[in-house]
Tab-separated table of C-alpha atoms in Angstrom:
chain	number	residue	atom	x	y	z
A	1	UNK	CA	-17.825	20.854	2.667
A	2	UNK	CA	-18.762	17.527	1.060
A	3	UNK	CA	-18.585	14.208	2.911
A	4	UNK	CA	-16.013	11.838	1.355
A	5	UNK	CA	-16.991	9.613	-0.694
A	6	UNK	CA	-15.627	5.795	-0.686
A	7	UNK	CA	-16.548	3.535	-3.540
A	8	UNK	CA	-15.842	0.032	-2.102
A	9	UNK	CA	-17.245	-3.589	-1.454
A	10	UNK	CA	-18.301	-4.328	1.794
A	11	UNK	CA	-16.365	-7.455	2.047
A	12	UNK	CA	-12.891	-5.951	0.679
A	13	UNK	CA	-10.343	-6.202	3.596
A	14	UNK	CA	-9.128	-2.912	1.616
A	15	UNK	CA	-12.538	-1.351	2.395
A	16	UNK	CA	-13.001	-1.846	5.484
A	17	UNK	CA	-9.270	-0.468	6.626
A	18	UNK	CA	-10.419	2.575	5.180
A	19	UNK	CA	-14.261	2.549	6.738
A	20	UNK	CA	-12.484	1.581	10.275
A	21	UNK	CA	-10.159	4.708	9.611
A	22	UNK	CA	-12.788	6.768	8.990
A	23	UNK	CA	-14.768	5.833	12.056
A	24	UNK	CA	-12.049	6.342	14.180
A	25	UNK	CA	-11.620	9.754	12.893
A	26	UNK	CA	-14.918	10.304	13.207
A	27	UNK	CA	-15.301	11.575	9.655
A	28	UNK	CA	-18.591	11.485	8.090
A	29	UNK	CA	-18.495	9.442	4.602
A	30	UNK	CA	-20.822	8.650	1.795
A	31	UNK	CA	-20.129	5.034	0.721
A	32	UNK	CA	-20.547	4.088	-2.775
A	33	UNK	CA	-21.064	0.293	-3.759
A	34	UNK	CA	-18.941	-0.899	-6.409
A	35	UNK	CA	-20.101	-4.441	-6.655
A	36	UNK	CA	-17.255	-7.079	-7.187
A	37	UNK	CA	-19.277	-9.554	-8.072
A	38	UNK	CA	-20.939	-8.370	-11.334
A	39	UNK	CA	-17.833	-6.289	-12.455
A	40	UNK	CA	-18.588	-2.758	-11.550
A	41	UNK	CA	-14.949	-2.277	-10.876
A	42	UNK	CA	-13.848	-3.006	-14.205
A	43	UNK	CA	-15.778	-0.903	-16.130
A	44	UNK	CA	-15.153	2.619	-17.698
A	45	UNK	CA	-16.924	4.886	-14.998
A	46	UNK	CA	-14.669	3.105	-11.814
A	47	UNK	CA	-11.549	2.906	-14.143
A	48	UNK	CA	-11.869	6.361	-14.785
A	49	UNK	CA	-11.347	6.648	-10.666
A	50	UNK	CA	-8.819	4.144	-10.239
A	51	UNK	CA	-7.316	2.706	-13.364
A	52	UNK	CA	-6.134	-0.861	-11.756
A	53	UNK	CA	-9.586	-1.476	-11.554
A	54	UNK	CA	-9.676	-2.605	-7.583
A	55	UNK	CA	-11.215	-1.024	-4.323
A	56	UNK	CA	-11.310	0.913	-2.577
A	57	UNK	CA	-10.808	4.748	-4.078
A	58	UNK	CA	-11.726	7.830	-2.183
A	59	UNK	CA	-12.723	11.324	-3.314
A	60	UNK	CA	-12.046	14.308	-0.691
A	61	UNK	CA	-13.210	17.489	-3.077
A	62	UNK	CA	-10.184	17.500	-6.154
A	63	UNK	CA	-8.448	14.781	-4.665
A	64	UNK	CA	-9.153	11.143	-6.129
A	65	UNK	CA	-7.206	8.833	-4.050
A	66	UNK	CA	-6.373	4.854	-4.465
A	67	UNK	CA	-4.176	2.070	-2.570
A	68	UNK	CA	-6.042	2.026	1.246
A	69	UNK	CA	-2.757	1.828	2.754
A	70	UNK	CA	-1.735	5.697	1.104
A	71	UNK	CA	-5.389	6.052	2.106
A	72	UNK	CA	-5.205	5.624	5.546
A	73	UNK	CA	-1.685	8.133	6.087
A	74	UNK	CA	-4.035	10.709	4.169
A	75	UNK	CA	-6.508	10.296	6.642
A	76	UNK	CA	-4.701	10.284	9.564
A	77	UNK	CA	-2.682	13.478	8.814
A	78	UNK	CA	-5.550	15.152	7.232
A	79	UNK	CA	-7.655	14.535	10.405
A	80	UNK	CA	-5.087	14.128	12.916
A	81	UNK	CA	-6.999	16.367	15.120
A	82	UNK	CA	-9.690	14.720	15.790
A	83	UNK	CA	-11.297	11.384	16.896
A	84	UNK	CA	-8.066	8.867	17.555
A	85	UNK	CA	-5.054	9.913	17.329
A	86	UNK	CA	-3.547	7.016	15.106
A	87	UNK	CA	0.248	8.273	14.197
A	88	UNK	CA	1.117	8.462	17.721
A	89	UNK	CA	2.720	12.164	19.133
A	90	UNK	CA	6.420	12.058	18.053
A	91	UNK	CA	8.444	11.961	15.587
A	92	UNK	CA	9.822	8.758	17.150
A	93	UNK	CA	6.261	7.479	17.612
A	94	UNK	CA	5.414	8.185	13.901
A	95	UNK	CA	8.401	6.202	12.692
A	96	UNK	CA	7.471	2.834	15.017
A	97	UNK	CA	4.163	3.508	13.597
A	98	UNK	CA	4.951	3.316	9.884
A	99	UNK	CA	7.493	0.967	10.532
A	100	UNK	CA	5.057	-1.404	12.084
A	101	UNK	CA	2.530	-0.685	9.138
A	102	UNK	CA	5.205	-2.056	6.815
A	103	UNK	CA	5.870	-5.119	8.527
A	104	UNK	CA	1.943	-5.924	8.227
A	105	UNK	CA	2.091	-5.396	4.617
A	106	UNK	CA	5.246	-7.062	3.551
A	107	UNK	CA	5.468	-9.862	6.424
A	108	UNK	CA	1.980	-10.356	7.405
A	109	UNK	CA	-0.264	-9.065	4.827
A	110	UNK	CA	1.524	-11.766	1.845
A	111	UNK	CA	0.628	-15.022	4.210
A	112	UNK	CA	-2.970	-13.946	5.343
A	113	UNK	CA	-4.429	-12.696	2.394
A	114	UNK	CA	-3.164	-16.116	0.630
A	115	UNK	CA	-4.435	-18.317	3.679
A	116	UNK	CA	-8.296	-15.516	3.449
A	117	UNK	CA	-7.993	-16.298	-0.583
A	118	UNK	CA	-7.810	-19.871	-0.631
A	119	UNK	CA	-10.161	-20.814	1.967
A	120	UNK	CA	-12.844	-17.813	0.951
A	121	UNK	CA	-12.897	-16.791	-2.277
A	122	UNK	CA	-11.204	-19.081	-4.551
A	123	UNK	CA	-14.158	-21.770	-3.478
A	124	UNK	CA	-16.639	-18.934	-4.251
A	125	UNK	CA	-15.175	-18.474	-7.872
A	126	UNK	CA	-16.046	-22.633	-8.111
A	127	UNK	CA	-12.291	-23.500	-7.687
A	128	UNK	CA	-10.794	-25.744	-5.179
A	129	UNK	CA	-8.461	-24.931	-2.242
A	130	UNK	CA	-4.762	-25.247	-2.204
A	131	UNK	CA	-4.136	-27.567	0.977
A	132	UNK	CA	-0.269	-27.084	0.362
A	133	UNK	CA	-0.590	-23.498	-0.283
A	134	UNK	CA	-2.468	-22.872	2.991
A	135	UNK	CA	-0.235	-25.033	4.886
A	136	UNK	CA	2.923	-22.993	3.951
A	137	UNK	CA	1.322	-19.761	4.580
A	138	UNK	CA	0.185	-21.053	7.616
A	139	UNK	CA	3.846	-21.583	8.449
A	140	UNK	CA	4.868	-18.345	7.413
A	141	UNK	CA	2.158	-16.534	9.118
A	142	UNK	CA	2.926	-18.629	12.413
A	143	UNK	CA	6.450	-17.064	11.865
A	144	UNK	CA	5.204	-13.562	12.075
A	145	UNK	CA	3.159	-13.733	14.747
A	146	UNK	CA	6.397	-15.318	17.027
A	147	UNK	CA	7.628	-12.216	16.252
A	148	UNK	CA	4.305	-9.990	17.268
A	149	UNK	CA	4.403	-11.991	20.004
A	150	UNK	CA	7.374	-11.055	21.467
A	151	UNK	CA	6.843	-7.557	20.473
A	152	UNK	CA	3.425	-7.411	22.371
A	153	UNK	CA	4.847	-9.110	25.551
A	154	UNK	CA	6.578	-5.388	25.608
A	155	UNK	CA	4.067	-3.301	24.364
A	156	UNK	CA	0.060	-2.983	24.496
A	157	UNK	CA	-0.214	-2.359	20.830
A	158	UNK	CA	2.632	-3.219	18.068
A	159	UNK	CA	4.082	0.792	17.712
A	160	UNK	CA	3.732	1.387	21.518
A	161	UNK	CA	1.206	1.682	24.406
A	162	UNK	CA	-1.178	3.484	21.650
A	163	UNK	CA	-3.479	2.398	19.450
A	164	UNK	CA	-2.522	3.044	15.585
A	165	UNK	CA	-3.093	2.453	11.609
A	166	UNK	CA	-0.387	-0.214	12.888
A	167	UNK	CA	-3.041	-2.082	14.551
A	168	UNK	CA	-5.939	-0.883	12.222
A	169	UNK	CA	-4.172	-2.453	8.833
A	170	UNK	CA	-4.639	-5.930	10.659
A	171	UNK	CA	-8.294	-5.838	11.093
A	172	UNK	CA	-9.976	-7.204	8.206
A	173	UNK	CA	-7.914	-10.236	7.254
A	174	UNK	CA	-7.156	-10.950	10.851
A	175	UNK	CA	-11.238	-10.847	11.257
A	176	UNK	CA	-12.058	-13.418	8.172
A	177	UNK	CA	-9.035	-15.906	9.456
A	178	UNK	CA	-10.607	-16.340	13.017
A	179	UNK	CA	-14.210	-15.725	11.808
A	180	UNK	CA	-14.328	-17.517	8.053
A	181	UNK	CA	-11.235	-19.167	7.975
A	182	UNK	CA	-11.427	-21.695	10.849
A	183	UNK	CA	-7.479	-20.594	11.715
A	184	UNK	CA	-8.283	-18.666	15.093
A	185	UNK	CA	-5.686	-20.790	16.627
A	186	UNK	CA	-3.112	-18.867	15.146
A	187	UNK	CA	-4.134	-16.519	17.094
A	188	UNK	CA	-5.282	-17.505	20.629
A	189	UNK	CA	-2.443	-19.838	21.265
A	190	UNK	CA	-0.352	-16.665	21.543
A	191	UNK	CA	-1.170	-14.923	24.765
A	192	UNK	CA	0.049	-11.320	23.936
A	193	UNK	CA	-1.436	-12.009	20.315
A	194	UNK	CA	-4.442	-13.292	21.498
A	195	UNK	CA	-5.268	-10.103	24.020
A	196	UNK	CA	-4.084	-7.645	20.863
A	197	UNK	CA	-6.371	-9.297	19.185
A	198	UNK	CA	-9.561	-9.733	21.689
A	199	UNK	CA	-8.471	-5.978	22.272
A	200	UNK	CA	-8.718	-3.959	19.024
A	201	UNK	CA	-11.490	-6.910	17.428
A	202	UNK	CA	-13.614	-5.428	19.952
A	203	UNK	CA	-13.309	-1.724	18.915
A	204	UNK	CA	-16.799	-0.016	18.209
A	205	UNK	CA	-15.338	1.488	15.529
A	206	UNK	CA	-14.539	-1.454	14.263
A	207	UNK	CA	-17.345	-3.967	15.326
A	208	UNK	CA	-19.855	-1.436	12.714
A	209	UNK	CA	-17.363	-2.345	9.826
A	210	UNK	CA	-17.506	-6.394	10.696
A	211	UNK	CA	-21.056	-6.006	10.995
A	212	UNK	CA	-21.308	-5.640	7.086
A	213	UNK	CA	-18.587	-7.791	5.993
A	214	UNK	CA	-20.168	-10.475	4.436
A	215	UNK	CA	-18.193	-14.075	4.000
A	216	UNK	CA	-21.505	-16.255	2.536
């Protein structure tokens, strides 16, 4: 059987929730650059893939797949058994999983990928940063994570005592806001938040997809 294939960018948040997935699955994949910075994902051959023109898009034999977070549910169920078990064992532990993976990307996802943007990239693209902009999302992020914090006061991970794609989907942005961003605060000054954090940051699984996620 062919390997999967995964045409990304190595420092696409989307990317590397899929590359951690895999790993964790312990699914062998062939990665395929498609390089942000000089277009590749607007021309023909990757809109052919995925016609929004963004990464990352697998390809599992027929199946040509976009959006990481449908991604990852593929993965999981496709390979649920073997390598972690990331859906959890019930039905009830299923549903706290996916409801979880919702709140990270409407509540979380919306404030940390605007806080990742205007500190990271918009810089990069020769623009300046938003001050206000990052100091509202800051507020609304600091919102969220009162919540996660009383969540993980009860729980070792955010769908249960299990690790899950609830706690995978946070990775990569999480990762550029304590690493890039200069915002680790928002993190460590939660204890329960903090120890999530220093917990499934320090993943193998997902310490080889940080290694390659470049923010210079």
């Amino acid at each position: 059987m062919a390997a999967i294939k995964v045409h990304g960018f190595h420092a696409s948040t989307a990317t590397n929730m899929v590359l951690c997935c895999l790993n964790e699955k312990q699914v062998e994949y062939d990665f395929v650059l498609i390089d942000l910075l000089t277009g590749a994902h607007k021309k023909p051959q990757y809109l052919a893939l995925n016609p929004f023109g963004v990464v990352p898009t697998i390809q599992d034999g027929d199946l040509t797949l976009f959006e990481s977070r449908a991604i990852l549910r593929y993965l999981a169920q496709k390979f649920k058994g073997q390598g972690t078990d990331l859906l959890g064992s019930t039905l009830s532990e299923e549903a706290l999983v996916y409801q979880w993976c919702e709140v990270e990307g409407q509540s979380f996802n919306p404030p940390v990928s605007t806080i990742v943007s205007q500190i990271l990239v918009v810089p990069r693209r020769g623009g300046s940063t938003d001050e206000a902009a990052v100091e509202m999302n800051i507020e609304k992020l600091g919102k969220v994570l009162d919540i996660y914090e009383e969540r993980l006061s009860k729980s070792k991970y955010l769908a249960g005592d299990f690790f899950s794609l609830a706690d995978l989907q946070h990775l990569p942005h999480t990762h550029y806001l304590v690493s890039a961003c200069g915002k680790g605060d928002l993190i460590s000054s939660r204890k329960h938040v903090n120890a999530w954090w220093e917990d499934i940051s320090s993943r193998p699984t997902w310490q080889k997809v940080a290694e390659n996620m470049k923010v210079n």
